[in-house]
mmCIF file of C-alpha atoms in Angstrom:
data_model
loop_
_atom_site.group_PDB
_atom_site.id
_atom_site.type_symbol
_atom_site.label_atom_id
_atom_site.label_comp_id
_atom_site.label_asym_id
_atom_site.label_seq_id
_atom_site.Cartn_x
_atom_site.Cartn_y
_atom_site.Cartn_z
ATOM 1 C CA UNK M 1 23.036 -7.148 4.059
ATOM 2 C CA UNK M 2 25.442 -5.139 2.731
ATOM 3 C CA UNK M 3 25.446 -1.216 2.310
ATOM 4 C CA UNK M 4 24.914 0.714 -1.137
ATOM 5 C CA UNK M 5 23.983 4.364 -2.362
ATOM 6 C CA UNK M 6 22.635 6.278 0.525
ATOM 7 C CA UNK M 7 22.627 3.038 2.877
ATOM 8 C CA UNK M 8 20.697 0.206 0.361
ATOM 9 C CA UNK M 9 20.677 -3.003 1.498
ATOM 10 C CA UNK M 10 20.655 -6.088 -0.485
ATOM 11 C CA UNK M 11 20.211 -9.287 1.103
ATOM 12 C CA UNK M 12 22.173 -12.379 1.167
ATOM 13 C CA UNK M 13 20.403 -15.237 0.439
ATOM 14 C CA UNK M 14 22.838 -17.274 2.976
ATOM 15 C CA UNK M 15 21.460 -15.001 5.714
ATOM 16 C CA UNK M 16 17.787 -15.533 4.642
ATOM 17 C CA UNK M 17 15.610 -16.023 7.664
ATOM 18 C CA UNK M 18 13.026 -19.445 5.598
ATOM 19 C CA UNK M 19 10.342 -19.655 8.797
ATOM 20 C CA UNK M 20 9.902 -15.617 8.407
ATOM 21 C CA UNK M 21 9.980 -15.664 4.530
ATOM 22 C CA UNK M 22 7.600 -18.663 4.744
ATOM 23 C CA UNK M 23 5.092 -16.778 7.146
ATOM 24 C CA UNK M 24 5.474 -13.609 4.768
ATOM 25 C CA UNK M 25 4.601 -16.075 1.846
ATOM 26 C CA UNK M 26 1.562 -16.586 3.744
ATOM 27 C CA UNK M 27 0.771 -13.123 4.268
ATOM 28 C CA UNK M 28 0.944 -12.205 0.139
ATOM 29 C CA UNK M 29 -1.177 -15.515 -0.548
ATOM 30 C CA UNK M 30 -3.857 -13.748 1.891
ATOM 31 C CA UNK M 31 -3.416 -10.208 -0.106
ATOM 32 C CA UNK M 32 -3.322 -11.955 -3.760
ATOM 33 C CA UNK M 33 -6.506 -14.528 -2.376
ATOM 34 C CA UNK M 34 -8.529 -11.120 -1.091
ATOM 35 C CA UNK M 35 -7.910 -9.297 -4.469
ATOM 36 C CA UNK M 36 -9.024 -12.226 -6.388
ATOM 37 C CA UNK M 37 -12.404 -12.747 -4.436
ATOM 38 C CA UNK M 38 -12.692 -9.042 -4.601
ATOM 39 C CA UNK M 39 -12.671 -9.324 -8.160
ATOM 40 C CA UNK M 40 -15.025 -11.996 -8.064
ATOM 41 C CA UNK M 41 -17.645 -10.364 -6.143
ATOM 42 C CA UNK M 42 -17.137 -7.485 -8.689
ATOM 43 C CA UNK M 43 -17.976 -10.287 -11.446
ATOM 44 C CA UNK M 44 -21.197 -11.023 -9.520
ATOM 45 C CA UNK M 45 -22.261 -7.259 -8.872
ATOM 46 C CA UNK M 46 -22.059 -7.565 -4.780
ATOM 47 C CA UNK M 47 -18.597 -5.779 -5.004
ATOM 48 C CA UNK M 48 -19.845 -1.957 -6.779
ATOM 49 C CA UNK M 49 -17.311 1.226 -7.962
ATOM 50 C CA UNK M 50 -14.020 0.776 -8.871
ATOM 51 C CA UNK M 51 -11.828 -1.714 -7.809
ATOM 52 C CA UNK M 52 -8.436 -1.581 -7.987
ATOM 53 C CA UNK M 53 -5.974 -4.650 -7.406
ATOM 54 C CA UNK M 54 -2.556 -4.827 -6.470
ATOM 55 C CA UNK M 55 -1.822 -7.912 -8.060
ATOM 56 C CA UNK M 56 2.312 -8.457 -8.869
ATOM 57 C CA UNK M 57 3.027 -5.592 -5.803
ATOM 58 C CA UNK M 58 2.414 -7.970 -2.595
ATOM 59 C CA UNK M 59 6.048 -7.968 -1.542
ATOM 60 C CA UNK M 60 6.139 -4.240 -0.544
ATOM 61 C CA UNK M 61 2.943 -4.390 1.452
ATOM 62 C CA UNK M 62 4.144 -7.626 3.188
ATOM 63 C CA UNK M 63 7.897 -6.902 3.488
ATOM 64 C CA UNK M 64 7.412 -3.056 4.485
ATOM 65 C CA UNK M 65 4.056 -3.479 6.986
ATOM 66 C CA UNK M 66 5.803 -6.615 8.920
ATOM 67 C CA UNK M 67 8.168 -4.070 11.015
ATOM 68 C CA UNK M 68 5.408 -2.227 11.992
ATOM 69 C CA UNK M 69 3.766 -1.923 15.462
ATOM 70 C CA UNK M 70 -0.165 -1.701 15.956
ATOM 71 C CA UNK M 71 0.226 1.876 16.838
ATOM 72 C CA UNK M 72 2.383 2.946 13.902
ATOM 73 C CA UNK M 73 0.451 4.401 11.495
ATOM 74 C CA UNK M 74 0.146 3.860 8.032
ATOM 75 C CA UNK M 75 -1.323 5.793 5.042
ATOM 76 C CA UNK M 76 -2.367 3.973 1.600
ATOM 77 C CA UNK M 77 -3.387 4.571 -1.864
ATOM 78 C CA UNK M 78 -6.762 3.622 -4.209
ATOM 79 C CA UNK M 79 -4.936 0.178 -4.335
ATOM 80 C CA UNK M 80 -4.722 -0.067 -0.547
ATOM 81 C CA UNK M 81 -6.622 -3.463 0.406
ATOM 82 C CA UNK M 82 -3.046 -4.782 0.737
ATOM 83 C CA UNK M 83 -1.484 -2.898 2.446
ATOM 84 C CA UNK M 84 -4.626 -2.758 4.763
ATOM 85 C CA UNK M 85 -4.672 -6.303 5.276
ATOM 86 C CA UNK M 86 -0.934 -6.099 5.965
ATOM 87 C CA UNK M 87 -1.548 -3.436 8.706
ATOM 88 C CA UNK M 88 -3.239 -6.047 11.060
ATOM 89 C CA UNK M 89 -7.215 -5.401 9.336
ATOM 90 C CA UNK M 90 -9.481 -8.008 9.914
ATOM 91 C CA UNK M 91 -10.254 -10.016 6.059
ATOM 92 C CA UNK M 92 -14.132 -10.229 6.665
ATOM 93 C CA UNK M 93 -14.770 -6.713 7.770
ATOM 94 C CA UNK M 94 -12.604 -5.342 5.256
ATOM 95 C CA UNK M 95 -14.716 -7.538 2.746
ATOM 96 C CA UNK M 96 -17.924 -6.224 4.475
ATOM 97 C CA UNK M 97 -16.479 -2.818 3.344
ATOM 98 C CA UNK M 98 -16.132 -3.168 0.158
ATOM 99 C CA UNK M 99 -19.632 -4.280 -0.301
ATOM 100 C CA UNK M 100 -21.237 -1.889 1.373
ATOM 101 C CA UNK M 101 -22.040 -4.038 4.811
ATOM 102 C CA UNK M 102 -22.693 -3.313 8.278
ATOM 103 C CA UNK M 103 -19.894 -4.525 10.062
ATOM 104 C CA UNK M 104 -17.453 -3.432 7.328
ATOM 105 C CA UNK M 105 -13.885 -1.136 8.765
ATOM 106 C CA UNK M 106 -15.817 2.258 8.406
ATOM 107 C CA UNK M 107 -19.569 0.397 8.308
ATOM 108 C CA UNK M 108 -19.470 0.348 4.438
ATOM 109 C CA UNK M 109 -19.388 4.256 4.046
ATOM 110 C CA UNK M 110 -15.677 4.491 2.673
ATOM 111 C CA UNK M 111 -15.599 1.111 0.400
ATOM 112 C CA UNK M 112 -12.028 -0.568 -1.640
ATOM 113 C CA UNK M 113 -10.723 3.296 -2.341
ATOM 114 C CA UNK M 114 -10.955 4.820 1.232
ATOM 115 C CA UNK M 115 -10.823 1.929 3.241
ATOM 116 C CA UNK M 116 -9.641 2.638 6.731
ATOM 117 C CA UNK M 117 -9.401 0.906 9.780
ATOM 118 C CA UNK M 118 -8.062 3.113 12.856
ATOM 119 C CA UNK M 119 -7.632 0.390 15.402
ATOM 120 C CA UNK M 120 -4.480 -0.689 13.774
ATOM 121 C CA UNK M 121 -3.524 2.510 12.303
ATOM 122 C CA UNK M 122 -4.611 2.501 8.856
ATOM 123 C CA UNK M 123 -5.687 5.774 8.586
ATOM 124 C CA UNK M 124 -6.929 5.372 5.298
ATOM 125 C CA UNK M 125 -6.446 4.520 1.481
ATOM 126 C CA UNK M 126 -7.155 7.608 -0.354
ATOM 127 C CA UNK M 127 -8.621 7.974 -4.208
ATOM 128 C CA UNK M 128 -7.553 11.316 -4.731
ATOM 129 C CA UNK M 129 -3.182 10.367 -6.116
ATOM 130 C CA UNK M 130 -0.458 12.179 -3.538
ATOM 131 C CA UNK M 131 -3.307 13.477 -0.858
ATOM 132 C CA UNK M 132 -2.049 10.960 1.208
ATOM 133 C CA UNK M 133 1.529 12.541 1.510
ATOM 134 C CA UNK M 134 0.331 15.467 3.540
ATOM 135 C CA UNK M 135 -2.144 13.745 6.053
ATOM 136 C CA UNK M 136 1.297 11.277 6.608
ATOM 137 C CA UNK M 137 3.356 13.945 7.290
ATOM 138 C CA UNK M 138 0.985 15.925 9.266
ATOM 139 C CA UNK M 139 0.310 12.551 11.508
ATOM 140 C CA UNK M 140 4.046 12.378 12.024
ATOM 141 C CA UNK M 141 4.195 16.085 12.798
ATOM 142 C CA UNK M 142 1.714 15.409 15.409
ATOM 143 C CA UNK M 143 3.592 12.341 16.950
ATOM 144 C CA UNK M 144 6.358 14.629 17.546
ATOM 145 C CA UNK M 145 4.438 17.163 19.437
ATOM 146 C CA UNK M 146 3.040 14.298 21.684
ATOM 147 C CA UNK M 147 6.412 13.080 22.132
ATOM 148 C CA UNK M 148 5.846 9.202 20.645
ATOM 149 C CA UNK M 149 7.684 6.759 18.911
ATOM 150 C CA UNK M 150 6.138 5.665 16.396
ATOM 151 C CA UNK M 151 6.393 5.823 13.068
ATOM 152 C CA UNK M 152 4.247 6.541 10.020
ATOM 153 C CA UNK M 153 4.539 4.846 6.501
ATOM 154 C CA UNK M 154 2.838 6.812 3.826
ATOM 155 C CA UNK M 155 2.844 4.176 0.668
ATOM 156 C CA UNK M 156 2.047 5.959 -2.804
ATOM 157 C CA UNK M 157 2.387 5.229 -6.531
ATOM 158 C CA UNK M 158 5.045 6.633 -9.233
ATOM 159 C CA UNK M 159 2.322 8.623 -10.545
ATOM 160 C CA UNK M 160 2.484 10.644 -7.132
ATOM 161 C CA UNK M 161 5.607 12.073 -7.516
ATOM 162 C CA UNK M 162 4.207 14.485 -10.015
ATOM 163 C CA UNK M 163 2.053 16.190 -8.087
ATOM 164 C CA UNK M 164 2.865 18.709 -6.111
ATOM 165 C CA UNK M 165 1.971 17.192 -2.530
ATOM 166 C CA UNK M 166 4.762 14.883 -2.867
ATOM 167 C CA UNK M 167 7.425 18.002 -2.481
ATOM 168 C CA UNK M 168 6.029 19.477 -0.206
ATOM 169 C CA UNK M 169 5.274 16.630 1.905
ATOM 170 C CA UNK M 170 9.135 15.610 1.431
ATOM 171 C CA UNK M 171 10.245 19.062 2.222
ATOM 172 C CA UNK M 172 8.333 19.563 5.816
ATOM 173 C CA UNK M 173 9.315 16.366 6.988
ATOM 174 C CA UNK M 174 12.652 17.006 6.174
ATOM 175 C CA UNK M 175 13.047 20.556 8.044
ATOM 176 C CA UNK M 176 10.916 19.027 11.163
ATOM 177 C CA UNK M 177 13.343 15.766 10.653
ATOM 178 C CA UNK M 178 9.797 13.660 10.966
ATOM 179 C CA UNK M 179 9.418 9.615 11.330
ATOM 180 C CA UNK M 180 8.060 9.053 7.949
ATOM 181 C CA UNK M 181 8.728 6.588 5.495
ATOM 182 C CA UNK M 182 7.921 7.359 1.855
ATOM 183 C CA UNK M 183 7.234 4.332 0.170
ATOM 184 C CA UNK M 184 7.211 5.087 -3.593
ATOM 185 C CA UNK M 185 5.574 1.688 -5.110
ATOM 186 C CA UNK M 186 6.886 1.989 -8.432
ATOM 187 C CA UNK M 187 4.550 -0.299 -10.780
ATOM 188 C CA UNK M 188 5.502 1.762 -14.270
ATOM 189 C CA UNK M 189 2.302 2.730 -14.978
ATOM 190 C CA UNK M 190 0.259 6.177 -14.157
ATOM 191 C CA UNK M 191 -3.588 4.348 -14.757
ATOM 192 C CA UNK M 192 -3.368 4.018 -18.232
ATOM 193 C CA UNK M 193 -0.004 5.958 -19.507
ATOM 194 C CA UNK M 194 3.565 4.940 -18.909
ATOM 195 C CA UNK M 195 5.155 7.144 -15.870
ATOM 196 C CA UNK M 196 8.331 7.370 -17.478
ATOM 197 C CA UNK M 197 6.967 9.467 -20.556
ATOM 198 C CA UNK M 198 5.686 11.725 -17.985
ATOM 199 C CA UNK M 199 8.447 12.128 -15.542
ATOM 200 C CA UNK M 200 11.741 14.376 -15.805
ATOM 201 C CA UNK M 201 15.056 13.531 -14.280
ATOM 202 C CA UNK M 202 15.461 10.104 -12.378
ATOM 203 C CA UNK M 203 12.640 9.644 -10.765
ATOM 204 C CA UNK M 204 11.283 9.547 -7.119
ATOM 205 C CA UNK M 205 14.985 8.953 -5.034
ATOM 206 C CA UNK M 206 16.552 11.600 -7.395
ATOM 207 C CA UNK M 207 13.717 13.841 -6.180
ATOM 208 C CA UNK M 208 14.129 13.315 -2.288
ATOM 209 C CA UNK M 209 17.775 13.419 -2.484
ATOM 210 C CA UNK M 210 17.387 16.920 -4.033
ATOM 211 C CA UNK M 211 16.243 17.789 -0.560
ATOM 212 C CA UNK M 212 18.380 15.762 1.429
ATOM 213 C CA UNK M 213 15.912 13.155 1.943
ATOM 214 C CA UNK M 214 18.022 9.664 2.389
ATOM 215 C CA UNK M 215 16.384 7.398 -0.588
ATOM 216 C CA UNK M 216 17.327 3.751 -0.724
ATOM 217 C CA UNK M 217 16.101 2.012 -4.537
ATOM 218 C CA UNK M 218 15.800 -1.738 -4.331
ATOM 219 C CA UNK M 219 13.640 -4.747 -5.989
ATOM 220 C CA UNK M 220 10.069 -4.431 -4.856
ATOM 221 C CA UNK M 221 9.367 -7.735 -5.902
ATOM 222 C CA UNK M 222 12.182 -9.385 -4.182
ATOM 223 C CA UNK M 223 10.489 -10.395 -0.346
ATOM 224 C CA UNK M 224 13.566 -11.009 1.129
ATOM 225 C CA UNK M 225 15.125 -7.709 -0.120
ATOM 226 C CA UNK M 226 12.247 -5.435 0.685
ATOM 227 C CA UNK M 227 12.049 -7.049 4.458
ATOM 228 C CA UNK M 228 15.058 -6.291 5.325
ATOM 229 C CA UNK M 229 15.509 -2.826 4.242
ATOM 230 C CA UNK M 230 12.207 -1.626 6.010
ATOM 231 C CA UNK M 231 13.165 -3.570 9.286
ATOM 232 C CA UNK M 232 16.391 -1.155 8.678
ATOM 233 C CA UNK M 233 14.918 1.512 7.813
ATOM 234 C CA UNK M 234 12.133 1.535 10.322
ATOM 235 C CA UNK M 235 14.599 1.025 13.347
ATOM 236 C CA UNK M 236 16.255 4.183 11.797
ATOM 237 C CA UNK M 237 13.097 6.281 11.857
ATOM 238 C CA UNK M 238 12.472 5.260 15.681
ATOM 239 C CA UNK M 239 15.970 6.041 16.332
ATOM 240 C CA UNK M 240 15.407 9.607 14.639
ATOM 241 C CA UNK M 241 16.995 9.137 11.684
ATOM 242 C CA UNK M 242 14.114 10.823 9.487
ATOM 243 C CA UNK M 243 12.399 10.905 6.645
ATOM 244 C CA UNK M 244 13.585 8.381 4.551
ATOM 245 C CA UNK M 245 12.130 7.182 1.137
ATOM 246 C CA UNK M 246 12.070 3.632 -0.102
ATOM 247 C CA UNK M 247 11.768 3.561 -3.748
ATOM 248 C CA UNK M 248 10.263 0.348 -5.264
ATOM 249 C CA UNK M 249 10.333 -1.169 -8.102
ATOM 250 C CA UNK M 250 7.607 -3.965 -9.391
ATOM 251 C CA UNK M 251 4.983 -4.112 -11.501
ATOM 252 C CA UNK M 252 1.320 -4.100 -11.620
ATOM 253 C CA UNK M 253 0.358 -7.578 -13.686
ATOM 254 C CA UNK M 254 -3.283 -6.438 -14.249
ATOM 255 C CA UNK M 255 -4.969 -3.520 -15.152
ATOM 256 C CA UNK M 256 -5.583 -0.092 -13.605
ATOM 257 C CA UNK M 257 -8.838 -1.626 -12.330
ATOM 258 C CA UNK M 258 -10.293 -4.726 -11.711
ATOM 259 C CA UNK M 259 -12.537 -3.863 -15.209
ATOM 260 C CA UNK M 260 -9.603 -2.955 -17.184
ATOM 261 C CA UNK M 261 -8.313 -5.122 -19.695
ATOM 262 C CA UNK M 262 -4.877 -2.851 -20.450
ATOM 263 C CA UNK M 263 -4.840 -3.477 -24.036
ATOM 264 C CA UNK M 264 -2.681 0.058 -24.059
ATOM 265 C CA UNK M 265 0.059 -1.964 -22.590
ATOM 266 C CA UNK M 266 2.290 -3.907 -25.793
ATOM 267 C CA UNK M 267 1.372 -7.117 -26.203
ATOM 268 C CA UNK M 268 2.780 -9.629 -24.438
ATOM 269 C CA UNK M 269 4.847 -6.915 -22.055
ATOM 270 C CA UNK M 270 2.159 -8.086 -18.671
ATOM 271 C CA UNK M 271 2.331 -11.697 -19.451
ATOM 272 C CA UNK M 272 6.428 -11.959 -19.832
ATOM 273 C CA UNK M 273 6.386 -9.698 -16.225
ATOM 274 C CA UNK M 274 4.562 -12.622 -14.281
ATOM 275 C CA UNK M 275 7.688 -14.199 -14.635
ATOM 276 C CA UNK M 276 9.114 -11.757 -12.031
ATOM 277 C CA UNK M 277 5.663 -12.129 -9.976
ATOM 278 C CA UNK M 278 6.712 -11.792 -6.000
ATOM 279 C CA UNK M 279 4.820 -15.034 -5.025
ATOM 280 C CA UNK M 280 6.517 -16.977 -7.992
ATOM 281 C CA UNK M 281 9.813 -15.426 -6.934
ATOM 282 C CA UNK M 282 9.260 -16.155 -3.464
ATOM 283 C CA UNK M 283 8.295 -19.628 -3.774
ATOM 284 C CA UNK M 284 11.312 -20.497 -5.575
ATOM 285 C CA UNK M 285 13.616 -19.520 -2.799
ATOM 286 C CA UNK M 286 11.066 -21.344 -0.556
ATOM 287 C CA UNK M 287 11.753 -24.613 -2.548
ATOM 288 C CA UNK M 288 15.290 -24.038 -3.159
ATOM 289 C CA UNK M 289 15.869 -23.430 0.764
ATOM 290 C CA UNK M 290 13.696 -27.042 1.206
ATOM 291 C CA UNK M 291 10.229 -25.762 1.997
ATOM 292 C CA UNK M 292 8.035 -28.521 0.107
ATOM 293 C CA UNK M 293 5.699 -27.807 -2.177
ATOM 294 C CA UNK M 294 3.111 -29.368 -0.232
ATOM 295 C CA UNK M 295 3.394 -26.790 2.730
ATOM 296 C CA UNK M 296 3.121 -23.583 0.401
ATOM 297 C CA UNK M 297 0.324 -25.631 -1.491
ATOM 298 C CA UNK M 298 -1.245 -25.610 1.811
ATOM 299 C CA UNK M 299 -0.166 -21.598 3.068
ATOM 300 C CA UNK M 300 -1.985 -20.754 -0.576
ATOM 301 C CA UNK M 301 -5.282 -22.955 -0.287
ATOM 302 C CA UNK M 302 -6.089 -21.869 2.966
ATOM 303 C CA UNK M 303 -5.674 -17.930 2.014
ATOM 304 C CA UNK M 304 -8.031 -18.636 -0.402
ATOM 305 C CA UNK M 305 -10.555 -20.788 1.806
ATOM 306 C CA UNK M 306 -10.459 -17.967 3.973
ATOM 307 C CA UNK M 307 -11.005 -15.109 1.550
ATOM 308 C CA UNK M 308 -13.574 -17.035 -0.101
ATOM 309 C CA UNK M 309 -15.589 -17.136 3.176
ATOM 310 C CA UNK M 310 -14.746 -13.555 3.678
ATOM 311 C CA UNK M 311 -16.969 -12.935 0.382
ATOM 312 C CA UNK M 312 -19.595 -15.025 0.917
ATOM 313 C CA UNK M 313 -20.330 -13.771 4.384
ATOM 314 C CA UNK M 314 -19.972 -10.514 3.112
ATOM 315 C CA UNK M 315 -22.827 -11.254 0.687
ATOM 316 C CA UNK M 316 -25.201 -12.432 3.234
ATOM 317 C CA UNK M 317 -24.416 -9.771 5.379
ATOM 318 C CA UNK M 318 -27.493 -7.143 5.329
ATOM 319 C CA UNK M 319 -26.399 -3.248 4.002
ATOM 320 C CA UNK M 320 -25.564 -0.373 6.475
ATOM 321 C CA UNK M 321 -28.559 1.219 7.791
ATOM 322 C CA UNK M 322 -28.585 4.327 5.574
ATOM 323 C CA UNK M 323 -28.874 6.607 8.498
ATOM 324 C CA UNK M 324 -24.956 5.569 9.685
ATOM 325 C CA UNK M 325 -24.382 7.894 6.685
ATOM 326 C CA UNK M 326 -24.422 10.810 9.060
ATOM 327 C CA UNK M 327 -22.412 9.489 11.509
ATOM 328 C CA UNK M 328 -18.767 11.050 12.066
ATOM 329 C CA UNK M 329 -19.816 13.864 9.678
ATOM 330 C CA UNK M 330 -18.727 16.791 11.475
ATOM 331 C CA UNK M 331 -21.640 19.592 12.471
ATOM 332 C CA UNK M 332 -20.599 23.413 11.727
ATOM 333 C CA UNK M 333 -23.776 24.761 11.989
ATOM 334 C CA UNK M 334 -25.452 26.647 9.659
ATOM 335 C CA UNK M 335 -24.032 28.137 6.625
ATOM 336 C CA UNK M 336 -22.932 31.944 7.070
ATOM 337 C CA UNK M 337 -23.223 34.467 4.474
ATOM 338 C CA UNK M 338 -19.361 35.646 5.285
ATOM 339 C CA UNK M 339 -19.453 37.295 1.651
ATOM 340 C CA UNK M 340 -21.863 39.419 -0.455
ATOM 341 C CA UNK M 341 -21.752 41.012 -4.057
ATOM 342 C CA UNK M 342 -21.660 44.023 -2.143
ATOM 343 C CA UNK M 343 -18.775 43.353 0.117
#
């Protein structure tokens, strides 16, 4: 590695660790093979509501969730199965959520855009863009006060940055000096309109170094690259060297949803970018480093034997009964007339 603008990192491909980058193939074949039978199951009407796929971004959840212990925590996005999946969930019960299931990471009641799964701290995807800033950096807030170590990795689109949650989420972690790392997963697009026609200045590092927020800009679609700088980074944040924002660049290869087609996109601009897809990318260096073909063939196929038994299990699987809808809603008693036309 060698240092850059506020302490970047890019790696040397001498130094390149193959049997990690190998297992971390692995890891985005599971994500990529879990998005596609997601989108299947859509296709077939088992998987209902919006889904939307990360497809073209699995190097940041792979490379950034690998440093992470099971009791870090970790807050996500609408597109959050990866990073979910990353954290430590389990494949079938995260399919089992997003059809609805019993058995699913929150019994089928939160689905693809809130899923959550608290016994590896995933505290929760979240469909509403930036409201996952301020639950990160209140979680971190409340490490502190407990006295832990961990860390918390709140993961959010370039669309975020222009709402108003992301300052002030960068702000109080900054005066309280909090473990979080603001991952700013930089895919171009806002849904359906190009961020940078609706973003002033330079973007999301620009932003946090405004406030003295250390913000390191690298490849997102380079595995290697994004690895290293979150192992970095991470020990940094456990060391008390916080916040600190990661902002990464990739791209999202498919549409804002798993039903959009994206003909507002040029033509031809999605279809020259798989060319810089992180799996294709990956598997290059793989080859080049003498990984055979046969073994990633293999990593690949079984991600997607695996997945595909996620979603048919998931299928079979009966619904939630209807009365876990109640469950974990919080009771505050009646409603009070605090108010009155008449004071």
């Amino acid at each position: 590695m060698t240092d850059g603008q506020d302490g970047a990192v890019t790696a040397a491909a001498s130094n390149r660790d193959i049997a990690r980058l190998t297992a971390l193939h692995g890891l985005m074949a599971r994500i990529r093979a879990f998005e596609r039978a997601a989108e299947t199951g859509q296709t077939r009407g088992s998987v209902l509501g919006a889904v939307h796929l990360s497809i073209g971004q699995e190097a940041v959840a792979a490379g950034v969730c690998a440093q992470l212990r099971r009791d870090d925590l970790l807050l996500s996005t609408h597109r959050g199965h990866g990073h979910t999946l990353a954290k430590g969930a389990d494949a079938r019960a995260m399919m089992l959520e997003l059809l609805g299931k019993a058995g699913g990471t929150s019994n089928g009641r939160g689905g693809s855009m809130h899923i959550a799964d608290f016994s590896v701290g995933m505290l929760g995807a979240n469909g509403v863009v930036s409201a996952n800033i301020p639950i990160a950096v209140g979680a971190a807030q409340a490490i502190r006060l407990k006295g832990g170590d961990q860390v918390v990795v709140c993961l959010f689109g370039d669309g975020a940055i222009n709402r108003g949650p992301f300052m002030e989420g960068l702000n109080w972690a900054k005066v309280f000096n909090l473990p979080v790392l603001f991952v700013c997963e930089d895919n171009g697009w806002s849904a359906t309109t190009r961020t940078s026609e609706l973003t002033a200045g330079d973007g999301a590092a620009a932003r946090a170094r405004s406030m003295d927020v250390t913000a390191i800009e690298i490849d997102g679609n380079d595995l290697a690259l994004v690895d290293e700088t979150a192992r970095e980074v991470v020990a940094r944040l456990r060391a008390g060297d916080g916040p600190i924002l990661i902002h990464a660049r990739t791209y999202r290869l498919l549409g804002h949803t798993a039903s959009d087609t994206a003909g507002y996109r040029p033509a031809g601009e999605a279809e020259g970018r798989w060319e810089g897809d992180p799996m294709r990318r990956n598997r290059a260096v793989l080859e080049a480093a003498g990984v055979g073909a046969h073994e990633i063939d293999a990593l690949e196929q079984a991600a997607t034997d695996e997945m595909t038994r996620a979603l048919d299990d998931a299928e079979a699987a009966p619904f939630a009964p209807a009365a876990l809808a109640f469950d974990d809603v919080q009771d505050a008693g009646a409603p009070t007339r605090f108010w009155t036309r008449e004071g």
